[in-house]
Amino acid sequence: MDRSMVPFTLGEVRSLCGRISYKRGEQLVKEGLVAELNSDGVGHFEAKVRGEQPYDVKVDVNRSGTLKALCNCPAYTPYYGYCKHIAAVLITIHQVHSEPGIRSGLVVPLSPLFESAESVGTGHDEHPQDSQPNATVAYEGDDIVSSSLISLFQRKSGVTRKHGSELATKIPINGRKELLNVEFTVKRVHSLRDEYKFVMELKVGEKRLYIVNDLGEFLGCVEAAERYPFTKLFTYDPSLHEFSPEDRELIMRLIDIHNSEYAYKEATHLSPRYSSTRSKGDKRQLIIPPLAWKSLVQLMMQPGLNVLMEQDNGATRSFVAEEDRLPVSFKMRKEPETENYLMDIEGLQECTLMPRYGCVVAEGRVILLEESDTRIASELWKLLYHKESNQLHIPPIQIDSFMEHVVPGLRRLGNVSMEQQIADRLVETQLRAKLFLEQDGEVLRGTLEFHYDGIKLHPLSLGNRNESEDGSGGWDVDSIGSPILGDVILIRDTQRESLVLEMIDRSAFRINEGGLIAEAEDELYDVLFNLLPELEHVAEIYATPSVKRMIHSSNRPPKVKIDTDSSLNWLEVSFEMDAMNEDELRGILLSIVEKKKYYRLPEGAFLSLENEEFQVFNRLYSDLGMKTNDIKGGLISLPVARGLQFQDRNEEGLQGVQWGRSLRRLLDHLKDPEAMDFEVPFSLAPILRDYQVTGFRWMKMLAHYRFGGILADDMGLGKTLQSIAYIVSEHEKSSATGVERKPVLIVAPASLVYNWESEFHKFAPQLHVKVAAGDKQERSEVLSEVEKVDVIVTTYPSLRRDLEWYREITFDTLIIDEAQYIKNPESQTAQAVKEISAAHHFALTGTPIENSLEELWSIFDAVFPGLFGGRKTFIEMPRDRIAKKVRPFILRRLKKDVLRELPDKIETVLQSELHVEQKQLYSAYLAKLQEDTAKDLEEGNFQKSRIKILAGITRLRQLCCHPTLFIDSYTGSSGKLEQLLELVEEALDSGKRMLIFSQFTGILSLIRSELVQREVDLFYLDGFTPSRERVDLCRRFNEGENQIFLISLKAGGTGLNLTGADTVILYDLWWNPAVEEQATGRAHRMGQKQVVQVIRLVSKGTIEEKILELQERKRDLIEEVISSESGEGTSSSLTEQEIRGLLMI
């Protein structure tokens, strides 16, 4: 079986089965207990795993990557996930296909490559569920873990699977599992750092509870759904037992804690004896890390759980955790003899402080503390511990500060009491902080005062001047300490005082001579608009009238409105504020875009610009691409294209905008073109599908507003037909209104011009269509009669040659087909196309971006130059903004979305080995190229050596195809060519009809020679095939002539309709997947009735595998912009990093 048929890694096996099952599966493999592993070669495996008895395991890996596995052991159930037996088999499968030959006995018969349409994509349904008593469980990609967890927590009761008669005695008679009782016990253990830690112990049982002697092992068994023996009389068995939802949730949390520590131990290569999840020498216990404690407490307090707390005497009681004060008392008294103060502390040393857990254990319960209180209790406990006394002596000189700073904190911890003579000295009253503001010229001065009833304090005074409210006296105070009024102590609200002072300290106010001062404009603004709104919540603010006038206030916020003018050519942005003239409005708007916080009005008032009403203009300034010179006053005029990205007018940041009626209608039409209800031409109405009608109306809507756009539908969806419908409609409108008709110009690759002519003859024979191609005389004959022609179709080279003539004509519409031809704005082709004058412009391409977003700009610069403006502006624009701007002007539909009836496309990658001589050549050439390239890159010569490096890479790819492509003397064969010929032979026998693509015409010639020798009739098309002949070859193939069509990837990857094929073989890979998508789209398109099988041939162990990886990265290049799978790509666009990856240097 091919390695690609086992699309899982060992990491994914670990995710599927869980750590425990995976670890035990590894052990089963090491012990050689996986036996009789067999495979049918297409993803179905069967094996026996020996254990207490043999268990049967079956595994299916289908083409889409879905993995299904079954085992008849009692541990396998969807409740828990995959068991160790499945893990062992998956590990063995991975080993067999990663290291061929390490095991024997694997049967891999060759399976038919080409399946019937009925069987393709069905996986392995030939093994239906009803043939096994077990129901399958499928896991796909990242859904594995989430699906397992959802089922784990949602399922309330387990329904045991029937695993055969050998298990009949183990299944409960009533079909229900026995609900186990669980007892959780929280204990404290002393650690090496003289700290305490919490640990958890468990008891489990049915009627009688048994101690879990190895808690880590038990948790692993629960996670892996395996049995865990307690005694001879009782064994935990997941097929017989279950836990209540509450118990299970707590057990799962303990499993998480255990696994987290296990993962850390593995990652740091620690020995199990260093694991902190076990207390030393006791496997019964799981240590709870402090970081996990808070969430665990919330779980343990839920009803329905039996959680106990071990007491100091060894007894247990129900676990209780709550926020409360400690059972500690602080008693203050005064010694008459010494005048010292004493504080007796009772109960603190009976508490167990656990600061890292943020709690204290006291009186058999857990008391949860705030972080600051935890720190205070811890420091106080240490102080008493070192004093070896429960008394704290306080000298008289410190009593004031002690009462002020310490007592409030102690009151939060426990009960504080004091002798009456001490209590009588205390004055406790509410703080009133007051700030007085006055203006002194351009200086703002402030005075801060703290008021406690009749006492006024000046905290900023250098001498700490304080006085009574009536000014009768003063006293000294140490900083924020308590002033002494005779024998009275004022208890100040230091917490609130500090808050006020911190706010002022963070502001632009500076302390000056006991007061506050702000002078510079920025300082004034900070105080008025930042400090005062914050400070008014904790202080009283008194300002003079002149200070109040410095703050501009308005009853009505500014008004921002956007609309179009009557011509729909200009976008008008208006900004209005009461009593503001144009000069003031311009100054305000410029201040906003300059990111200023305020605007100083002429009379000196500050206008804050930090409000949301002002910032909405800043958002518009950015989104509309304004410049400062656009702002002349309150009305700003811009090209209407600047405002077309606002499809969602309710998005954040735009709620304050008033949208004018005309602009709303325009934006609504961009969002829903069908609302304009343009009538489909009568002759085409029965032909167009619904999505094609939508495309037609989208083109008509853009033309109505004189906008351009890119029709970027998936290949095969009829971009040509939609364009013809638009052209017919415009022609009929001109006829009906009597307006002079101007011709339509279509520029297309040479291979498609006659296809356009054919389509016009088929769907719009009334139009006079001419192809301006061929030699100069033929083109001149067409161009000389332009006034008689409705549509001119020309090629890109012809346009360049005849540009002088085309410059003289104004066309009604310019249609640029396969617009990726103008992706390079510097090319002559792009510059020629952009010189064409037309009223309307459209581009048609399935790949608007190939390698760089600048290519998108180049196309829009031709069809709608006003959308982005200059190239530099576009390059600097964020991708999300580009996506918003292009959304209305790129119409992209995928086949899978609009052609529901289109058959499936089955994609396969087949690998082949290089022949021995071929491999020797490849290895030698690769080594030389790696050496030369590494030297060039190290010397910084990447740009100079790019062509040489890319040529070398092309040689490697040619060696993978067939060495004779550039080594004439090579006489050996090619592994890939032999594989192709086998595929062709089998496909022909199956009646398949094939398209075989290669970018190398040399390999196509070689394939043609080999098939001709085998008398196989075929068609051949490359860049030298004339345009008219291409059309005829396609017609004959679709009518059933010949079974094989050899096509050059670049010459035939676009513009062909080959729905007569049902198989596409890509002989070699291209750098970006879009060219291959275009090639497969020749067959997998509208009109196809059969399943299309796409086969990519890859030489194993070569640069082609690296190209596959590169393709995956390229697929997402423009996902953010148009959500498509575009990007043709060329080797010249490879970066230095990509080249290093390809050559593994």
PDB file of C-alpha atoms in Angstrom, residues 199-298:
ATOM      1  CA  VAL A 199      -3.035  17.178  48.263  1.00  0.00           C
ATOM      2  CA  MET A 200      -5.990  15.099  47.194  1.00  0.00           C
ATOM      3  CA  GLU A 201      -6.796  11.490  48.039  1.00  0.00           C
ATOM      4  CA  LEU A 202      -9.657   9.367  46.712  1.00  0.00           C
ATOM      5  CA  LYS A 203     -11.802   6.472  47.810  1.00  0.00           C
ATOM      6  CA  VAL A 204     -13.985   4.672  45.272  1.00  0.00           C
ATOM      7  CA  GLY A 205     -16.461   1.831  45.473  1.00  0.00           C
ATOM      8  CA  GLU A 206     -19.991   0.592  45.001  1.00  0.00           C
ATOM      9  CA  LYS A 207     -21.318   0.152  48.520  1.00  0.00           C
ATOM     10  CA  ARG A 208     -18.003   0.004  50.320  1.00  0.00           C
ATOM     11  CA  LEU A 209     -15.324   2.562  49.558  1.00  0.00           C
ATOM     12  CA  TYR A 210     -11.764   1.472  48.774  1.00  0.00           C
ATOM     13  CA  ILE A 211      -8.634   3.621  49.046  1.00  0.00           C
ATOM     14  CA  VAL A 212      -7.005   4.465  45.709  1.00  0.00           C
ATOM     15  CA  ASN A 213      -3.453   3.368  46.442  1.00  0.00           C
ATOM     16  CA  ASP A 214      -1.957   4.751  43.199  1.00  0.00           C
ATOM     17  CA  LEU A 215      -3.927   7.829  42.278  1.00  0.00           C
ATOM     18  CA  GLY A 216      -1.886   8.652  39.164  1.00  0.00           C
ATOM     19  CA  GLU A 217      -2.402   5.147  37.787  1.00  0.00           C
ATOM     20  CA  PHE A 218      -6.113   5.235  38.599  1.00  0.00           C
ATOM     21  CA  LEU A 219      -6.610   8.582  36.827  1.00  0.00           C
ATOM     22  CA  GLY A 220      -4.769   7.175  33.808  1.00  0.00           C
ATOM     23  CA  CYS A 221      -7.077   4.163  33.735  1.00  0.00           C
ATOM     24  CA  VAL A 222     -10.158   6.375  33.891  1.00  0.00           C
ATOM     25  CA  GLU A 223      -8.827   8.483  31.026  1.00  0.00           C
ATOM     26  CA  ALA A 224      -7.944   5.430  28.923  1.00  0.00           C
ATOM     27  CA  ALA A 225     -11.109   3.507  29.881  1.00  0.00           C
ATOM     28  CA  GLU A 226      -9.132   0.643  31.365  1.00  0.00           C
ATOM     29  CA  ARG A 227      -9.642  -1.540  34.406  1.00  0.00           C
ATOM     30  CA  TYR A 228      -8.028  -0.712  37.765  1.00  0.00           C
ATOM     31  CA  PRO A 229      -7.885  -3.387  40.498  1.00  0.00           C
ATOM     32  CA  PHE A 230      -8.549  -2.356  44.113  1.00  0.00           C
ATOM     33  CA  THR A 231      -8.842  -5.726  45.862  1.00  0.00           C
ATOM     34  CA  LYS A 232      -9.678  -9.276  44.919  1.00  0.00           C
ATOM     35  CA  LEU A 233     -13.296  -8.368  45.523  1.00  0.00           C
ATOM     36  CA  PHE A 234     -13.473  -5.111  43.580  1.00  0.00           C
ATOM     37  CA  THR A 235     -12.017  -3.883  40.291  1.00  0.00           C
ATOM     38  CA  TYR A 236     -12.985  -0.676  38.557  1.00  0.00           C
ATOM     39  CA  ASP A 237     -14.246  -1.668  35.096  1.00  0.00           C
ATOM     40  CA  PRO A 238     -15.424   1.084  32.679  1.00  0.00           C
ATOM     41  CA  SER A 239     -17.722  -1.391  30.946  1.00  0.00           C
ATOM     42  CA  LEU A 240     -19.564  -1.972  34.245  1.00  0.00           C
ATOM     43  CA  HIS A 241     -19.109   1.237  36.199  1.00  0.00           C
ATOM     44  CA  GLU A 242     -19.719   4.945  35.728  1.00  0.00           C
ATOM     45  CA  PHE A 243     -19.458   8.146  37.773  1.00  0.00           C
ATOM     46  CA  SER A 244     -22.037  10.807  38.442  1.00  0.00           C
ATOM     47  CA  PRO A 245     -21.636  13.920  36.265  1.00  0.00           C
ATOM     48  CA  GLU A 246     -20.400  15.900  39.268  1.00  0.00           C
ATOM     49  CA  ASP A 247     -17.828  13.273  40.257  1.00  0.00           C
ATOM     50  CA  ARG A 248     -16.698  12.860  36.658  1.00  0.00           C
ATOM     51  CA  GLU A 249     -16.155  16.604  36.202  1.00  0.00           C
ATOM     52  CA  LEU A 250     -13.950  16.765  39.289  1.00  0.00           C
ATOM     53  CA  ILE A 251     -12.064  13.586  38.294  1.00  0.00           C
ATOM     54  CA  MET A 252     -11.441  15.018  34.830  1.00  0.00           C
ATOM     55  CA  ARG A 253     -10.002  18.154  36.425  1.00  0.00           C
ATOM     56  CA  LEU A 254      -7.656  15.980  38.484  1.00  0.00           C
ATOM     57  CA  ILE A 255      -6.674  14.151  35.282  1.00  0.00           C
ATOM     58  CA  ASP A 256      -5.823  17.504  33.701  1.00  0.00           C
ATOM     59  CA  ILE A 257      -3.643  18.407  36.685  1.00  0.00           C
ATOM     60  CA  HIS A 258      -1.884  15.056  36.553  1.00  0.00           C
ATOM     61  CA  ASN A 259      -1.355  15.185  32.781  1.00  0.00           C
ATOM     62  CA  SER A 260      -0.066  18.741  32.865  1.00  0.00           C
ATOM     63  CA  GLU A 261       2.613  17.728  35.305  1.00  0.00           C
ATOM     64  CA  TYR A 262       3.350  14.599  33.263  1.00  0.00           C
ATOM     65  CA  ALA A 263       3.743  16.641  30.078  1.00  0.00           C
ATOM     66  CA  TYR A 264       6.074  19.044  31.869  1.00  0.00           C
ATOM     67  CA  LYS A 265       8.135  16.139  33.152  1.00  0.00           C
ATOM     68  CA  GLU A 266       8.403  14.644  29.648  1.00  0.00           C
ATOM     69  CA  ALA A 267       9.259  17.973  28.021  1.00  0.00           C
ATOM     70  CA  THR A 268      12.059  18.653  30.521  1.00  0.00           C
ATOM     71  CA  HIS A 269      13.169  14.994  30.650  1.00  0.00           C
ATOM     72  CA  LEU A 270      12.648  14.847  34.407  1.00  0.00           C
ATOM     73  CA  SER A 271      12.664  11.533  36.189  1.00  0.00           C
ATOM     74  CA  PRO A 272       9.271  10.516  37.591  1.00  0.00           C
ATOM     75  CA  ARG A 273      10.684  10.783  41.088  1.00  0.00           C
ATOM     76  CA  TYR A 274      10.971  14.539  40.611  1.00  0.00           C
ATOM     77  CA  SER A 275       7.335  14.945  39.629  1.00  0.00           C
ATOM     78  CA  SER A 276       5.598  17.357  41.964  1.00  0.00           C
ATOM     79  CA  THR A 277       2.260  15.648  41.513  1.00  0.00           C
ATOM     80  CA  ARG A 278       3.086  13.069  44.152  1.00  0.00           C
ATOM     81  CA  SER A 279       4.114  13.651  47.712  1.00  0.00           C
ATOM     82  CA  LYS A 280       7.299  11.810  48.437  1.00  0.00           C
ATOM     83  CA  GLY A 281       6.774   8.127  48.928  1.00  0.00           C
ATOM     84  CA  ASP A 282       2.975   8.258  48.787  1.00  0.00           C
ATOM     85  CA  LYS A 283       1.297   7.402  45.499  1.00  0.00           C
ATOM     86  CA  ARG A 284      -2.097   7.850  47.117  1.00  0.00           C
ATOM     87  CA  GLN A 285      -1.807  11.605  46.908  1.00  0.00           C
ATOM     88  CA  LEU A 286      -1.959  14.108  44.081  1.00  0.00           C
ATOM     89  CA  ILE A 287      -0.435  17.477  44.970  1.00  0.00           C
ATOM     90  CA  ILE A 288      -2.594  20.379  43.834  1.00  0.00           C
ATOM     91  CA  PRO A 289      -0.522  23.189  42.261  1.00  0.00           C
ATOM     92  CA  PRO A 290      -1.368  26.675  43.584  1.00  0.00           C
ATOM     93  CA  LEU A 291      -2.346  27.872  40.096  1.00  0.00           C
ATOM     94  CA  ALA A 292      -4.982  25.115  39.865  1.00  0.00           C
ATOM     95  CA  TRP A 293      -6.384  25.669  43.352  1.00  0.00           C
ATOM     96  CA  LYS A 294      -8.852  28.475  42.669  1.00  0.00           C
ATOM     97  CA  SER A 295     -10.707  26.692  39.861  1.00  0.00           C
ATOM     98  CA  LEU A 296     -10.602  23.417  41.781  1.00  0.00           C
ATOM     99  CA  VAL A 297     -12.222  25.038  44.838  1.00  0.00           C
ATOM    100  CA  GLN A 298     -15.157  26.175  42.693  1.00  0.00           C
TER     101      GLN A 298
END
